[in-house]
Coordinates of N, CA and C in Angstrom, one line a residue:
M1 N 0.8 -1.2 0.0 CA 0.0 0.0 0.0 C 0.9 1.2 0.0
R2 N 0.3 2.4 -0.5 CA 1.0 3.6 -0.5 C 1.1 4.2 1.0
I3 N 2.2 4.7 1.3 CA 2.4 5.3 2.7 C 3.0 6.7 2.5
P4 N 3.0 7.5 3.6 CA 3.4 8.9 3.5 C 4.9 9.0 3.2
N5 N 5.3 10.0 2.6 CA 6.8 10.3 2.2 C 7.6 10.3 3.5
A6 N 7.0 10.7 4.6 CA 7.8 10.8 5.8 C 8.3 9.4 6.3
A7 N 7.6 8.3 5.9 CA 8.0 7.0 6.2 C 9.3 6.7 5.6
H8 N 9.7 7.3 4.5 CA 11.0 7.2 3.9 C 12.0 8.1 4.5
T9 N 11.7 9.4 4.6 CA 12.6 10.4 5.1 C 13.0 10.2 6.6
A10 N 12.1 9.5 7.3 CA 12.4 9.3 8.7 C 13.4 8.2 9.0
Q11 N 13.7 7.4 8.0 CA 14.7 6.3 8.1 C 16.1 6.8 7.9
P12 N 17.1 6.2 8.6 CA 18.5 6.7 8.4 C 19.1 6.0 7.2
W13 N 18.5 6.1 6.0 CA 19.0 5.5 4.8 C 20.2 6.3 4.3
R14 N 21.2 5.6 3.7 CA 22.3 6.3 3.0 C 21.9 7.1 1.8
I15 N 20.8 6.7 1.2 CA 20.3 7.3 0.0 C 20.1 8.8 0.2
H16 N 19.7 9.2 1.4 CA 19.5 10.7 1.6 C 20.7 11.5 1.3
E17 N 21.9 11.0 1.5 CA 23.1 11.8 1.3 C 23.3 12.2 -0.2
F18 N 22.7 11.4 -1.1 CA 23.1 11.6 -2.5 C 22.0 12.0 -3.4
T19 N 20.8 12.2 -2.9 CA 19.6 12.5 -3.7 C 18.9 13.7 -3.3
R20 N 19.6 14.7 -2.8 CA 18.9 16.0 -2.3 C 18.3 16.7 -3.5
D21 N 18.8 16.5 -4.7 CA 18.2 17.2 -5.9 C 17.1 16.3 -6.6
F22 N 16.8 15.2 -6.0 CA 15.6 14.4 -6.5 C 14.4 14.6 -5.6
R23 N 13.2 14.5 -6.1 CA 12.0 14.6 -5.3 C 11.5 13.2 -5.1
I24 N 10.8 13.0 -4.0 CA 10.1 11.8 -3.6 C 8.8 11.7 -4.4
E25 N 8.6 10.8 -5.3 CA 7.4 10.7 -6.0 C 6.4 9.8 -5.3
D26 N 6.8 8.6 -4.8 CA 5.9 7.7 -4.1 C 6.7 6.9 -3.1
V27 N 6.0 6.4 -2.1 CA 6.6 5.5 -1.1 C 5.5 4.4 -0.9
W28 N 5.9 3.1 -1.1 CA 5.0 2.0 -0.9 C 5.6 1.0 0.0
S29 N 4.7 0.2 0.7 CA 5.2 -0.9 1.5 C 4.6 -2.2 1.0
F30 N 5.4 -3.2 1.2 CA 5.1 -4.6 0.7 C 5.3 -5.6 1.9
R31 N 4.2 -6.3 2.2 CA 4.2 -7.2 3.3 C 5.2 -8.4 3.0
A32 N 5.8 -8.9 4.1 CA 6.7 -10.1 4.0 C 6.4 -11.0 5.2
P33 N 5.3 -11.7 5.2 CA 5.0 -12.5 6.4 C 6.1 -13.5 6.8
G34 N 6.4 -13.5 8.1 CA 7.4 -14.5 8.5 C 8.8 -14.0 8.3
A35 N 9.1 -12.8 7.8 CA 10.4 -12.4 7.5 C 11.1 -12.0 8.8
G36 N 12.4 -12.1 8.8 CA 13.3 -11.7 9.9 C 14.2 -10.6 9.6
P37 N 15.0 -10.1 10.5 CA 15.9 -9.0 10.3 C 16.9 -9.2 9.3
D38 N 17.3 -10.4 9.0 CA 18.4 -10.7 8.1 C 17.9 -11.2 6.7
D39 N 16.6 -11.0 6.4 CA 16.0 -11.5 5.2 C 15.9 -10.5 4.1
F40 N 16.5 -9.4 4.2 CA 16.5 -8.4 3.1 C 17.1 -9.0 1.8
P41 N 18.3 -9.6 1.9 CA 18.9 -10.3 0.6 C 18.0 -11.4 0.1
V42 N 17.3 -12.1 1.0 CA 16.4 -13.2 0.6 C 15.3 -12.6 -0.2
M43 N 14.7 -11.4 0.3 CA 13.6 -10.8 -0.4 C 14.1 -10.3 -1.8
L44 N 15.2 -9.7 -1.9 CA 15.7 -9.3 -3.2 C 15.9 -10.4 -4.1
D45 N 16.4 -11.5 -3.7 CA 16.6 -12.7 -4.5 C 15.2 -13.2 -5.0
A46 N 14.2 -13.2 -4.1 CA 12.9 -13.6 -4.5 C 12.3 -12.7 -5.6
L47 N 12.5 -11.4 -5.5 CA 12.0 -10.5 -6.5 C 12.7 -10.7 -7.8
K48 N 14.0 -10.9 -7.8 CA 14.8 -11.1 -9.0 C 14.3 -12.4 -9.7
A49 N 14.1 -13.4 -8.9 CA 13.7 -14.7 -9.5 C 12.3 -14.6 -10.1
A50 N 11.4 -13.7 -9.5 CA 10.1 -13.6 -10.0 C 9.9 -12.5 -11.1
Y51 N 11.0 -11.8 -11.5 CA 10.8 -10.7 -12.4 C 10.5 -11.3 -13.8
D52 N 9.3 -11.1 -14.2 CA 8.8 -11.6 -15.5 C 7.6 -10.8 -15.9
T53 N 7.7 -9.8 -16.8 CA 6.6 -9.0 -17.1 C 5.4 -9.8 -17.8
R54 N 5.7 -11.0 -18.2 CA 4.6 -11.8 -18.8 C 3.6 -12.3 -17.7
K55 N 4.1 -12.2 -16.4 CA 3.2 -12.6 -15.4 C 2.3 -11.5 -14.8
E56 N 2.5 -10.3 -15.3 CA 1.7 -9.1 -14.9 C 0.3 -9.2 -15.5
P57 N -0.6 -8.5 -14.8 CA -2.0 -8.5 -15.3 C -2.0 -7.9 -16.8
A58 N -3.0 -8.3 -17.5 CA -3.0 -7.9 -19.0 C -3.0 -6.4 -19.2
V59 N -3.7 -5.7 -18.3 CA -3.7 -4.2 -18.5 C -2.3 -3.6 -18.2
V60 N -1.6 -4.2 -17.3 CA -0.3 -3.7 -17.0 C 0.7 -4.0 -18.1
R61 N 0.6 -5.2 -18.6 CA 1.4 -5.6 -19.8 C 1.2 -4.7 -21.0
F62 N -0.1 -4.4 -21.2 CA -0.5 -3.5 -22.3 C 0.1 -2.1 -22.1
L63 N 0.0 -1.6 -20.9 CA 0.6 -0.2 -20.7 C 2.1 -0.2 -20.8
L64 N 2.8 -1.3 -20.3 CA 4.2 -1.3 -20.5 C 4.6 -1.5 -21.9
T65 N 3.9 -2.3 -22.7 CA 4.2 -2.4 -24.1 C 4.0 -1.1 -24.8
V66 N 3.0 -0.4 -24.6 CA 2.7 0.9 -25.2 C 3.9 1.8 -24.9
R67 N 4.3 1.8 -23.6 CA 5.3 2.8 -23.2 C 6.7 2.4 -23.9
W68 N 7.0 1.2 -23.9 CA 8.3 0.8 -24.6 C 8.3 1.0 -26.1
K69 N 7.1 0.8 -26.7 CA 7.0 1.0 -28.1 C 7.1 2.5 -28.4
L70 N 6.4 3.4 -27.6 CA 6.6 4.8 -27.8 C 8.0 5.3 -27.6
G71 N 8.6 4.7 -26.6 CA 10.0 5.1 -26.3 C 11.0 4.7 -27.4
A72 N 10.7 3.6 -28.0 CA 11.6 3.2 -29.2 C 11.3 4.0 -30.4
L73 N 10.0 4.4 -30.6 CA 9.6 5.2 -31.8 C 10.1 6.6 -31.7
L74 N 10.1 7.2 -30.5 CA 10.4 8.6 -30.2 C 11.8 8.8 -29.7
G75 N 12.5 7.7 -29.5 CA 13.9 7.9 -29.0 C 14.0 8.2 -27.5
W76 N 13.0 7.9 -26.7 CA 13.0 8.3 -25.3 C 14.1 7.4 -24.6
D77 N 14.3 6.2 -25.0 CA 15.1 5.3 -24.3 C 16.4 5.0 -25.0
S78 N 16.8 5.8 -25.9 CA 18.1 5.6 -26.6 C 19.3 5.8 -25.7
P79 N 20.4 5.2 -26.0 CA 21.6 5.3 -25.2 C 22.0 6.8 -24.9
Q80 N 21.8 7.6 -25.9 CA 22.1 9.0 -25.7 C 21.3 9.7 -24.7
A81 N 20.1 9.2 -24.3 CA 19.2 9.7 -23.3 C 19.4 9.1 -22.0
G82 N 20.3 8.1 -21.9 CA 20.4 7.4 -20.6 C 21.6 7.7 -19.7
L83 N 21.9 6.8 -18.9 CA 23.0 7.0 -17.9 C 24.3 7.1 -18.6
G84 N 25.1 8.0 -18.1 CA 26.4 8.3 -18.7 C 26.4 9.1 -19.9
R85 N 25.2 9.4 -20.4 CA 25.1 10.3 -21.6 C 24.4 11.6 -21.2
R86 N 23.0 11.4 -21.1 CA 22.2 12.6 -20.7 C 22.5 13.0 -19.3
V87 N 22.6 12.0 -18.4 CA 22.8 12.3 -17.0 C 23.9 11.4 -16.5
A88 N 24.6 11.8 -15.5 CA 25.6 11.0 -14.8 C 24.9 10.0 -13.9
S89 N 25.5 8.8 -13.8 CA 25.0 7.8 -12.8 C 25.1 8.3 -11.4
L90 N 24.1 7.9 -10.6 CA 24.2 8.2 -9.2 C 25.4 7.6 -8.5
R91 N 25.9 6.5 -9.1 CA 27.1 5.9 -8.6 C 28.3 6.8 -8.6
D92 N 28.3 7.8 -9.5 CA 29.4 8.7 -9.5 C 29.5 9.6 -8.3
R93 N 28.4 9.7 -7.5 CA 28.4 10.5 -6.3 C 28.8 9.7 -5.0
L94 N 28.9 8.4 -5.2 CA 29.1 7.6 -4.0 C 30.6 7.5 -3.6
P95 N 30.9 7.3 -2.3 CA 32.3 6.9 -2.0 C 32.6 5.5 -2.6
R96 N 33.9 5.2 -2.8 CA 34.3 4.0 -3.5 C 33.7 2.8 -2.8
D97 N 33.8 2.7 -1.5 CA 33.4 1.5 -0.8 C 31.9 1.2 -1.0
L98 N 31.1 2.2 -1.1 CA 29.7 2.1 -1.3 C 29.4 1.7 -2.7
A99 N 30.0 2.3 -3.6 CA 29.8 2.0 -5.1 C 30.2 0.6 -5.4
Q100 N 31.2 0.1 -4.7 CA 31.6 -1.3 -5.0 C 30.7 -2.4 -4.5
T101 N 29.7 -2.0 -3.8 CA 28.7 -3.0 -3.3 C 27.7 -3.4 -4.4
A102 N 27.6 -2.6 -5.5 CA 26.7 -3.0 -6.6 C 27.2 -4.2 -7.4
N103 N 26.3 -5.0 -7.7 CA 26.7 -6.2 -8.5 C 27.0 -5.9 -9.9
G104 N 26.2 -5.1 -10.5 CA 26.4 -4.7 -11.9 C 25.8 -5.7 -12.9
A105 N 25.4 -6.9 -12.4 CA 24.8 -7.8 -13.3 C 23.3 -7.6 -13.3
T106 N 22.7 -7.1 -14.4 CA 21.3 -6.8 -14.5 C 20.6 -7.6 -15.6
P107 N 19.5 -8.2 -15.3 CA 18.8 -9.0 -16.4 C 18.5 -8.1 -17.6
C108 N 18.6 -8.6 -18.7 CA 18.4 -7.8 -19.9 C 17.0 -7.3 -20.0
T109 N 16.0 -7.9 -19.3 CA 14.6 -7.5 -19.3 C 14.4 -6.4 -18.3
D110 N 15.3 -6.1 -17.4 CA 15.2 -5.2 -16.3 C 15.8 -3.8 -16.7
P111 N 15.0 -2.8 -16.8 CA 15.6 -1.5 -17.2 C 16.4 -0.8 -16.2
F112 N 16.4 -1.3 -14.9 CA 17.1 -0.6 -13.8 C 18.6 -1.2 -13.7
T113 N 19.5 -0.3 -13.2 CA 20.9 -0.7 -13.0 C 21.2 -0.5 -11.5
E114 N 21.9 -1.4 -10.9 CA 22.2 -1.3 -9.4 C 23.1 -0.1 -9.2
V115 N 22.8 0.6 -8.1 CA 23.6 1.7 -7.6 C 24.5 1.2 -6.4
Y116 N 23.8 0.6 -5.4 CA 24.5 0.0 -4.2 C 23.6 -1.0 -3.6
L117 N 24.2 -1.8 -2.7 CA 23.5 -2.9 -2.0 C 24.1 -3.1 -0.7
L118 N 23.3 -2.8 0.4 CA 23.7 -3.0 1.8 C 22.8 -4.0 2.4
D119 N 23.0 -4.2 3.7 CA 22.3 -5.3 4.5 C 20.8 -5.0 4.6
S120 N 20.4 -3.7 4.6 CA 19.0 -3.4 4.8 C 18.5 -2.3 3.8
E121 N 19.3 -2.0 2.8 CA 18.8 -1.1 1.8 C 19.6 -1.3 0.5
A122 N 18.9 -0.9 -0.6 CA 19.5 -1.0 -1.9 C 18.9 0.1 -2.8
A123 N 19.7 0.5 -3.8 CA 19.2 1.6 -4.7 C 19.5 1.1 -6.1
R124 N 18.6 1.4 -7.0 CA 18.7 1.1 -8.5 C 18.3 2.3 -9.2
E125 N 18.7 2.5 -10.5 CA 18.4 3.7 -11.2 C 18.2 3.4 -12.7
L126 N 17.4 4.3 -13.3 CA 17.3 4.3 -14.8 C 17.2 5.8 -15.2
A127 N 17.6 6.0 -16.4 CA 17.5 7.4 -17.0 C 17.0 7.2 -18.5
N128 N 16.2 8.1 -18.9 CA 15.8 8.2 -20.3 C 15.5 9.7 -20.6
K129 N 14.8 9.9 -21.7 CA 14.5 11.3 -22.1 C 13.5 12.0 -21.2
T130 N 12.7 11.2 -20.4 CA 11.7 11.8 -19.6 C 12.2 12.1 -18.1
V131 N 13.1 11.2 -17.6 CA 13.3 11.3 -16.2 C 14.6 10.6 -15.8
H132 N 15.2 11.0 -14.7 CA 16.3 10.2 -14.1 C 15.6 9.7 -12.8
A133 N 15.4 8.4 -12.6 CA 14.7 7.8 -11.5 C 15.5 6.9 -10.7
I134 N 15.3 6.9 -9.4 CA 15.9 6.0 -8.4 C 14.9 5.2 -7.8
M135 N 15.1 3.9 -7.8 CA 14.2 3.0 -7.0 C 15.0 2.6 -5.7
H136 N 14.5 3.1 -4.6 CA 15.2 2.7 -3.3 C 14.4 1.7 -2.6
L137 N 15.0 0.6 -2.1 CA 14.4 -0.5 -1.4 C 15.0 -0.5 0.0
G138 N 14.1 -0.6 1.0 CA 14.6 -0.7 2.4 C 13.8 -1.7 3.2
W139 N 14.5 -2.3 4.2 CA 14.0 -3.3 5.0 C 13.7 -2.7 6.4
V140 N 12.4 -2.8 6.8 CA 12.0 -2.0 8.0 C 11.2 -2.9 8.9
P141 N 11.5 -2.8 10.2 CA 10.7 -3.6 11.2 C 9.3 -3.0 11.3
T142 N 8.3 -3.9 11.6 CA 6.9 -3.5 11.7 C 6.5 -3.5 13.2
D143 N 5.4 -3.0 13.5 CA 4.9 -2.9 14.9 C 4.6 -4.3 15.5
D144 N 4.3 -5.2 14.6 CA 3.9 -6.6 15.1 C 5.1 -7.5 15.2
G145 N 6.4 -6.9 15.1 CA 7.6 -7.7 15.3 C 8.1 -8.3 14.0
G146 N 7.4 -8.1 12.8 CA 7.9 -8.6 11.6 C 8.7 -7.6 10.8
F147 N 8.8 -7.8 9.5 CA 9.5 -6.8 8.6 C 8.8 -6.7 7.3
E148 N 9.0 -5.5 6.7 CA 8.3 -5.2 5.4 C 9.3 -4.6 4.5
L149 N 9.1 -4.7 3.2 CA 9.9 -4.0 2.2 C 9.3 -2.7 1.9
R150 N 10.1 -1.6 1.8 CA 9.5 -0.3 1.4 C 10.3 0.1 0.2
M151 N 9.5 0.6 -0.8 CA 10.0 1.1 -2.0 C 9.7 2.6 -2.1
A152 N 10.8 3.4 -2.4 CA 10.6 4.8 -2.6 C 11.0 5.1 -4.1
A153 N 10.2 5.8 -4.8 CA 10.6 6.3 -6.1 C 11.0 7.7 -6.0
L154 N 12.3 8.0 -6.4 CA 12.9 9.3 -6.4 C 13.1 9.7 -7.8
V155 N 12.7 10.9 -8.2 CA 12.8 11.3 -9.6 C 13.3 12.7 -9.8
K156 N 13.9 12.9 -10.9 CA 14.3 14.2 -11.4 C 13.9 14.3 -12.8
P157 N 12.7 14.9 -13.1 CA 12.1 15.0 -14.4 C 13.1 15.8 -15.3
N158 N 13.0 15.5 -16.6 CA 13.9 16.1 -17.6 C 13.1 17.3 -18.2
G159 N 13.2 18.5 -17.5 CA 12.6 19.7 -18.0 C 11.1 19.7 -18.0
L160 N 10.5 20.6 -18.8 CA 9.0 20.6 -18.9 C 8.4 19.4 -19.4
F161 N 9.1 18.8 -20.4 CA 8.6 17.5 -21.0 C 8.5 16.4 -20.0
G162 N 9.6 16.3 -19.2 CA 9.6 15.3 -18.1 C 8.5 15.5 -17.1
R163 N 8.3 16.8 -16.7 CA 7.3 17.1 -15.7 C 5.9 16.8 -16.2
L164 N 5.6 17.1 -17.5 CA 4.3 16.8 -18.1 C 4.1 15.3 -18.2
Y165 N 5.1 14.6 -18.6 CA 5.0 13.1 -18.7 C 4.7 12.5 -17.3
M166 N 5.4 12.9 -16.3 CA 5.2 12.4 -15.0 C 3.8 12.7 -14.5
A167 N 3.3 13.9 -14.8 CA 1.9 14.2 -14.4 C 0.9 13.4 -15.1
F168 N 1.2 13.1 -16.4 CA 0.3 12.3 -17.2 C 0.1 10.9 -16.7
I169 N 1.2 10.3 -16.2 CA 1.1 8.8 -15.9 C 0.7 8.6 -14.4
V170 N 0.5 9.7 -13.7 CA 0.1 9.5 -12.2 C -1.1 8.6 -12.1
P171 N -2.2 8.8 -12.7 CA -3.4 7.9 -12.5 C -3.0 6.4 -12.9
F172 N -2.2 6.2 -13.9 CA -1.9 4.8 -14.3 C -1.0 4.2 -13.2
R173 N -0.1 4.9 -12.7 CA 0.7 4.4 -11.6 C -0.1 4.0 -10.4
Y174 N -0.9 4.9 -9.9 CA -1.6 4.7 -8.6 C -2.7 3.7 -8.8
L175 N -3.4 3.6 -9.9 CA -4.6 2.7 -10.0 C -4.2 1.4 -10.6
L176 N -3.2 1.3 -11.4 CA -2.9 0.0 -12.1 C -1.5 -0.5 -11.8
V177 N -0.4 0.3 -12.0 CA 0.9 -0.3 -12.0 C 1.3 -0.6 -10.5
Y178 N 1.2 0.3 -9.6 CA 1.7 0.0 -8.2 C 0.9 -1.1 -7.5
P179 N -0.5 -1.0 -7.6 CA -1.2 -2.2 -7.0 C -0.8 -3.5 -7.6
A180 N -0.6 -3.6 -8.9 CA -0.2 -4.8 -9.5 C 1.2 -5.2 -9.1
L181 N 2.1 -4.2 -8.9 CA 3.5 -4.5 -8.5 C 3.4 -5.0 -7.0
S182 N 2.6 -4.4 -6.2 CA 2.4 -4.9 -4.8 C 2.0 -6.3 -4.8
R183 N 1.0 -6.7 -5.5 CA 0.6 -8.1 -5.5 C 1.7 -9.0 -6.0
H184 N 2.4 -8.6 -7.1 CA 3.4 -9.4 -7.7 C 4.6 -9.7 -6.7
W185 N 5.0 -8.6 -6.0 CA 6.1 -8.8 -5.0 C 5.7 -9.6 -3.8
E186 N 4.5 -9.3 -3.3 CA 4.1 -10.1 -2.1 C 3.9 -11.6 -2.5
L187 N 3.4 -11.9 -3.7 CA 3.3 -13.3 -4.1 C 4.7 -13.9 -4.3
A188 N 5.7 -13.1 -4.7 CA 7.0 -13.6 -4.9 C 7.6 -14.1 -3.6
W189 N 7.3 -13.3 -2.5 CA 7.8 -13.7 -1.2 C 7.0 -15.0 -0.7
Q190 N 5.7 -15.0 -0.9 CA 4.9 -16.2 -0.5 C 5.3 -17.4 -1.3
D191 N 5.6 -17.3 -2.5 CA 6.0 -18.4 -3.3 C 7.4 -19.0 -2.9
R192 N 8.2 -18.1 -2.5 CA 9.5 -18.5 -2.0 C 9.4 -19.3 -0.7
A193 N 8.5 -18.8 0.2 CA 8.3 -19.5 1.5 C 7.7 -20.9 1.2
R194 N 6.8 -21.0 0.3 CA 6.2 -22.3 -0.1 C 7.3 -23.2 -0.7
L195 N 8.1 -22.7 -1.5 CA 9.2 -23.5 -2.1 C 10.2 -24.0 -1.1
L196 N 10.5 -23.2 -0.1 CA 11.4 -23.7 1.0 C 10.7 -24.8 1.8
A197 N 9.4 -24.6 2.0 CA 8.7 -25.6 2.8 C 8.7 -27.0 2.1
Q198 N 8.7 -26.9 0.8 CA 8.7 -28.1 0.0 C 10.0 -28.8 -0.2
T199 N 11.1 -28.0 -0.1 CA 12.4 -28.5 -0.4 C 13.2 -28.8 0.9
D200 N 12.7 -28.3 2.1 CA 13.4 -28.6 3.3 C 13.4 -30.1 3.6
P201 N 14.5 -30.8 3.8 CA 14.6 -32.2 4.0 C 13.9 -32.6 5.3
P202 N 13.2 -33.7 5.4 CA 12.5 -34.1 6.7 C 13.6 -34.4 7.7
T203 N 13.3 -34.2 8.9 CA 14.2 -34.5 10.0 C 14.2 -36.0 10.2
D204 N 15.4 -36.6 10.1 CA 15.5 -38.1 10.3 C 15.4 -38.4 11.8
T205 N 14.6 -39.4 12.1 CA 14.5 -39.9 13.5 C 15.3 -41.2 13.6
P206 N 16.3 -41.2 14.4 CA 17.2 -42.4 14.4 C 16.4 -43.6 15.0
E207 N 16.6 -44.8 14.3 CA 15.9 -46.0 14.7 C 16.6 -46.6 16.0
P208 N 15.9 -47.1 16.9 CA 16.5 -47.7 18.0 C 17.4 -48.9 17.6
P209 N 18.4 -49.2 18.3 CA 19.3 -50.3 17.9 C 18.5 -51.6 18.1
T210 N 18.9 -52.6 17.2 CA 18.2 -53.9 17.2 C 18.9 -54.8 18.2
T211 N 18.0 -55.4 19.1 CA 18.5 -56.2 20.2 C 18.3 -57.7 19.8
N212 N 19.4 -58.5 19.9 CA 19.3 -59.9 19.6 C 18.7 -60.6 20.8
T213 N 17.4 -61.1 20.6 CA 16.7 -61.8 21.7 C 16.8 -63.3 21.6
S214 N 17.5 -63.8 20.6 CA 17.6 -65.3 20.5 C 18.6 -65.8 21.5
S215 N 18.4 -67.0 21.9 CA 19.3 -67.6 22.9 C 20.5 -68.1 22.2
P216 N 21.7 -67.9 22.8 CA 22.9 -68.4 22.2 C 22.9 -69.9 22.2
R217 N 23.6 -70.5 21.1 CA 23.7 -71.9 21.0 C 24.8 -72.4 21.9
S218 N 24.5 -73.5 22.5 CA 25.5 -74.1 23.4 C 26.4 -75.1 22.6

């Protein structure tokens, strides 16, 4: 569900040091039943394993297809409009030790590039002709003793065109894309929990030693 921006700014995330010129567009929370304090990497692995736009609802797939087709037709997603060309990567602002935490291996179907990865937070980015966007993921304890994943979208629109584009897609994000993303990510966590339950080996109970009750021969 969508939560106030203060839920992001109140956390002591490292991302605050490097994104003062970005605005917070959205903050969302994703349930992770049964998760513990050390399960942030587990959650990220579940999300990567489940990343497949073919599994999204039909309306979301349609919107994404239209967006990428328009981008290809109008040059919104060309290399000249991306990271290292139109804008510098956020990684250029990081200290060396933090920048080196990024894996750098990104699925070809994933438009985001890793910026950094820590025990309880991670940042990824993309840039095109409309916007330079940061996806920040954080692992936060909940009031009931569990943990949840929080995603913050930080953006820097590209001039008037970028601001108009971001305003135009607001209803699509709130009514279709983010609710579908919430369900997809929460199901990814639940599927992982079910898979572990199926693959955990049963606990072996040792059999008692066999006792020879026959009488010895004389």
